[in-house]
PDB file of C-alpha atoms in Angstrom:
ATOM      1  CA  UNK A   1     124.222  98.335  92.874  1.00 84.00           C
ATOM      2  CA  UNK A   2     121.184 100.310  93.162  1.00 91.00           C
ATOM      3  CA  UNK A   3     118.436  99.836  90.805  1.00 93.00           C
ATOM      4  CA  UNK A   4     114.909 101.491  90.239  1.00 96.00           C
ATOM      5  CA  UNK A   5     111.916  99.299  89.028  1.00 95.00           C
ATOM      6  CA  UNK A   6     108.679 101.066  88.039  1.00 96.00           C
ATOM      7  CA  UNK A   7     104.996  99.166  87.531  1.00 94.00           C
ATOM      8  CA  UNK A   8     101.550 100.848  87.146  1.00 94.00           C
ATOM      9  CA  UNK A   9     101.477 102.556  83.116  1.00 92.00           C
ATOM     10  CA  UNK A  10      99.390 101.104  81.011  1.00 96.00           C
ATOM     11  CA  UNK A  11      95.733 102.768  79.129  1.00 97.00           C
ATOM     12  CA  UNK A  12      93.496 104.620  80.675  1.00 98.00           C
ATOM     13  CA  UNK A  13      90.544 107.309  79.170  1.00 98.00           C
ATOM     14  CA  UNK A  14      90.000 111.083  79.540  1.00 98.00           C
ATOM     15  CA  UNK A  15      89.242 111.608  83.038  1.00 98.00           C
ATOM     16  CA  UNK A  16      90.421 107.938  83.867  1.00 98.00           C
ATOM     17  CA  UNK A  17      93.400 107.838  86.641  1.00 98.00           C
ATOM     18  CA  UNK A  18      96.468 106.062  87.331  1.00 98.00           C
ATOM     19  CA  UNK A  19      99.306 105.292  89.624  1.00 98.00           C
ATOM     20  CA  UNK A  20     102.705 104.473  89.156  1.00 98.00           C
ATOM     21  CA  UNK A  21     105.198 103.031  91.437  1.00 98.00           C
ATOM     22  CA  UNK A  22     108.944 103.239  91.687  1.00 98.00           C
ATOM     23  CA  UNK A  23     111.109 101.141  93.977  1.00 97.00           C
ATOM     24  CA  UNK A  24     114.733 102.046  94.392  1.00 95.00           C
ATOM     25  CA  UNK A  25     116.419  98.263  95.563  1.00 92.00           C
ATOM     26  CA  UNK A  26     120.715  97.495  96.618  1.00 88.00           C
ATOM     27  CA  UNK A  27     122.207  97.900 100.167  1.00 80.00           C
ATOM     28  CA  UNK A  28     122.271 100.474 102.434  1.00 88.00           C
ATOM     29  CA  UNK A  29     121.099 103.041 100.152  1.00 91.00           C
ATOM     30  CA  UNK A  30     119.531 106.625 101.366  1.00 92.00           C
ATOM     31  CA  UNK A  31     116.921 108.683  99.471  1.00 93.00           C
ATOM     32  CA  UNK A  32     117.672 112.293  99.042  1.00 95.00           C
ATOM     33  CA  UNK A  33     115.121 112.593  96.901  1.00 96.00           C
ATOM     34  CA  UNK A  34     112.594 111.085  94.359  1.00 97.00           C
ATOM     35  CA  UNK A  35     111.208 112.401  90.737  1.00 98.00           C
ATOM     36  CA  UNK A  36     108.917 111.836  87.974  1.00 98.00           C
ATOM     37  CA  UNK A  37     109.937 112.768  84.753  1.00 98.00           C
ATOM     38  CA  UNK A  38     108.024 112.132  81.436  1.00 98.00           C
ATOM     39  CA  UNK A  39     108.913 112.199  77.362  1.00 98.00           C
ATOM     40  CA  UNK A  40     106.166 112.603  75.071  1.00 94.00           C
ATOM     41  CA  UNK A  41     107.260 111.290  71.512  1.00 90.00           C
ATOM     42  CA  UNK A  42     109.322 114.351  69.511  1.00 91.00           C
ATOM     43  CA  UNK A  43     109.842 116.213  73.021  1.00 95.00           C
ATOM     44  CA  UNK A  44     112.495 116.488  75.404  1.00 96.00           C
ATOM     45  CA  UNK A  45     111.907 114.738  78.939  1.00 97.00           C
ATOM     46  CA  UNK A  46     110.506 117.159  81.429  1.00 97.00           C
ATOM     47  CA  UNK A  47     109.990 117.249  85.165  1.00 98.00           C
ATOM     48  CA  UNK A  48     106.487 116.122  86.462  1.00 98.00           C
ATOM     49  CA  UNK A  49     106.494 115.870  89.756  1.00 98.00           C
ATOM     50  CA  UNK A  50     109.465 115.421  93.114  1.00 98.00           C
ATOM     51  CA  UNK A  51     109.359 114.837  96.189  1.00 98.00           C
ATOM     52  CA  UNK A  52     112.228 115.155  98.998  1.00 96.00           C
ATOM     53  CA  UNK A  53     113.197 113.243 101.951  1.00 91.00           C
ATOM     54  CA  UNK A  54     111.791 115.938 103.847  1.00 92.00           C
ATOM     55  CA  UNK A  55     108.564 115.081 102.263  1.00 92.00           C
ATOM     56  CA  UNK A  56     108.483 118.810 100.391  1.00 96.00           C
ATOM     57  CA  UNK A  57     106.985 118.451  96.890  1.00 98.00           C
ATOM     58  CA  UNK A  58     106.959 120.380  93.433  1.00 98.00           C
ATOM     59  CA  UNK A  59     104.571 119.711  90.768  1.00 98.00           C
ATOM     60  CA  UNK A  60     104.816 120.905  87.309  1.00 98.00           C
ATOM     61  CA  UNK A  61     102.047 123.226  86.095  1.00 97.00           C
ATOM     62  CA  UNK A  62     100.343 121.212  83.775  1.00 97.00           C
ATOM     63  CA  UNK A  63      99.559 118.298  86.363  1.00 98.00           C
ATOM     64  CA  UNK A  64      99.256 120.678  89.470  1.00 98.00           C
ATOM     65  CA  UNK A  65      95.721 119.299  91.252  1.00 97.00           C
ATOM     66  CA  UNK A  66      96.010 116.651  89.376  1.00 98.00           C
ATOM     67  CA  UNK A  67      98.855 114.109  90.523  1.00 98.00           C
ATOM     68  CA  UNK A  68      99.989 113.606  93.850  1.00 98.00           C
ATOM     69  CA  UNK A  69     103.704 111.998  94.256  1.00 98.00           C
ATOM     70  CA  UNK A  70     104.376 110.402  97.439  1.00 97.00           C
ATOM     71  CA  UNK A  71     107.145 108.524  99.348  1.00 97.00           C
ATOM     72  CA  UNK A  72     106.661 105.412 101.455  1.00 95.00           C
ATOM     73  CA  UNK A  73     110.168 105.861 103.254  1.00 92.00           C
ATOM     74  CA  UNK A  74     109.985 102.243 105.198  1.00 93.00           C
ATOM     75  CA  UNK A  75     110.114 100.769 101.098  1.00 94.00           C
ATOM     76  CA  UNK A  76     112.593 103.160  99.610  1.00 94.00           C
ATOM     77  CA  UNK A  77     109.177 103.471  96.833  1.00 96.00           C
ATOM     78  CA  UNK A  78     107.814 106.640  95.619  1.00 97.00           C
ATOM     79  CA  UNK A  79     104.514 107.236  93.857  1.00 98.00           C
ATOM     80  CA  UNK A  80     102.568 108.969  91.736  1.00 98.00           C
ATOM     81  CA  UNK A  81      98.517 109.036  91.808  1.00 98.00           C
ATOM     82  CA  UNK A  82      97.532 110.455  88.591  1.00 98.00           C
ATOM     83  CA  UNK A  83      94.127 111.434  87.963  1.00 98.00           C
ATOM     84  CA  UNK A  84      92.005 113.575  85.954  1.00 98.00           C
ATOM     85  CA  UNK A  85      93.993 112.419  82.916  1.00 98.00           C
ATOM     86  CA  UNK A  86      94.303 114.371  79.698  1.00 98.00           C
ATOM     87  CA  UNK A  87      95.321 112.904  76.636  1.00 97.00           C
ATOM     88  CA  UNK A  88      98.029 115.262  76.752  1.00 96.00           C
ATOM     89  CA  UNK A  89      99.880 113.379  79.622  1.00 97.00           C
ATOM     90  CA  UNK A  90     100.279 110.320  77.285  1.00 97.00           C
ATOM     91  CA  UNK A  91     103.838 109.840  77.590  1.00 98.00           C
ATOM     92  CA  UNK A  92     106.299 107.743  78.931  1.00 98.00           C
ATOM     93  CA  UNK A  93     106.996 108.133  82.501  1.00 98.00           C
ATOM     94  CA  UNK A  94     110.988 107.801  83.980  1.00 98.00           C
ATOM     95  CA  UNK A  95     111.832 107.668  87.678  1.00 98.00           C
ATOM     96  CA  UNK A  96     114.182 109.408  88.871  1.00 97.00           C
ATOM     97  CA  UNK A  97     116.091 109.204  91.851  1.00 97.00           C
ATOM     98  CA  UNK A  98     118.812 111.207  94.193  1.00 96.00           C
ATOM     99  CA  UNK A  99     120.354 108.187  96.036  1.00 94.00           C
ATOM    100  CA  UNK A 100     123.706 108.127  98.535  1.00 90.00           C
ATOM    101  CA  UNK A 101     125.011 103.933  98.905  1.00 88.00           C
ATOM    102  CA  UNK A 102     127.610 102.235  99.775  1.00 86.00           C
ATOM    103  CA  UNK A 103     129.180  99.934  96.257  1.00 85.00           C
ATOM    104  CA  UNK A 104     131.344  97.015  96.944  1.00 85.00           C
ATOM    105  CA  UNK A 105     134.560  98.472  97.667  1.00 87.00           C
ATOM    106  CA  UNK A 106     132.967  99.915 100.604  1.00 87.00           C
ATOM    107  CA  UNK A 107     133.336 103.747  98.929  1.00 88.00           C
ATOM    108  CA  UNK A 108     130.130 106.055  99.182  1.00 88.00           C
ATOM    109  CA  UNK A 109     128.464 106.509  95.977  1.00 89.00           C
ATOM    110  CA  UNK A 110     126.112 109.822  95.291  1.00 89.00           C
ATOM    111  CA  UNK A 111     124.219 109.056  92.107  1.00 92.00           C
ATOM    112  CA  UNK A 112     121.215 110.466  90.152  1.00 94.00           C
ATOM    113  CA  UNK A 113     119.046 106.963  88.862  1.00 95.00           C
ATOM    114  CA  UNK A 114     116.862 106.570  85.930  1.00 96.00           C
ATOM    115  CA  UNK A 115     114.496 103.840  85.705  1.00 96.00           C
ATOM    116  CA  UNK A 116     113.661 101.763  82.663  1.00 95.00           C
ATOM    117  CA  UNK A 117     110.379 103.686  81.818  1.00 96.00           C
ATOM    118  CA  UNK A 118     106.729 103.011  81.894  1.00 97.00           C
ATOM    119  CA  UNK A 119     104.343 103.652  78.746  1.00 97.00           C
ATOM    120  CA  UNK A 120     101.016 105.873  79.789  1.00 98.00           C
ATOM    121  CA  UNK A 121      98.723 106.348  77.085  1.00 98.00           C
ATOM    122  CA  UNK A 122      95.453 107.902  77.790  1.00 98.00           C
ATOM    123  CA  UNK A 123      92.371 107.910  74.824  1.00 97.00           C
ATOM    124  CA  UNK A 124      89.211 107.555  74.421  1.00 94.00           C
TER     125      UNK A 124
END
């Protein structure tokens, strides 16, 4: 059973920065690929930020030179260093993630993960 656990929202001010962290946990799992999406309240969800195995990157144009995802392969954890923050990125923040395993049947298992969600709110 593969599950994604986030830490790192919370409050920070105009300018302020961030990081969030998402671990993807179960047994013998591999990471195609990892994503940060956000939801600001009365919008839909939208891509921020992904990273691949490969280690290539897209950003979405708001946060371009402004948050840098990253991918510690050895702990199946991705990140994302936030800074500059507007109070326009206030939002909650999903990980995402592209993951092949193995369930307990012994069958392969290609899944897209959400995680639970982590609050940001950024004000003065």
């Amino acid at each position: 059973q593969v599950q994604l656990a986030e830490s790192g929202g919370g409050m920070a001010q105009p300018g302020g920065s961030l990081r969030l962290s998402c671990a993807a946990s179960g047994s013998r799992l591999r990471v195609n690929a990892m994503a940060w999406y956000r939801q600001i309240r009365g919008k839909e969800r939208e891509l921020v930020a992904r990273i691949s195995s490969n280690g290539r990157t897209e950003y979405s144009d708001p946060v371009k030179g402004r948050f840098t995802i990253s991918f510690d392969s050895a702990k199946n954890t991705v990140y994302l260093q936030m800074n500059s923050l507007k109070p326009e990125d206030t939002a909650v923040y999903y990980c995402n993630a592209d993951i092949n395993s193995i369930d307990l049947a012994d069958r392969p298992v290609a899944a897209y993960y959400w995680g639970q969600g982590t609050q940001v709110t950024v004000s003065s």
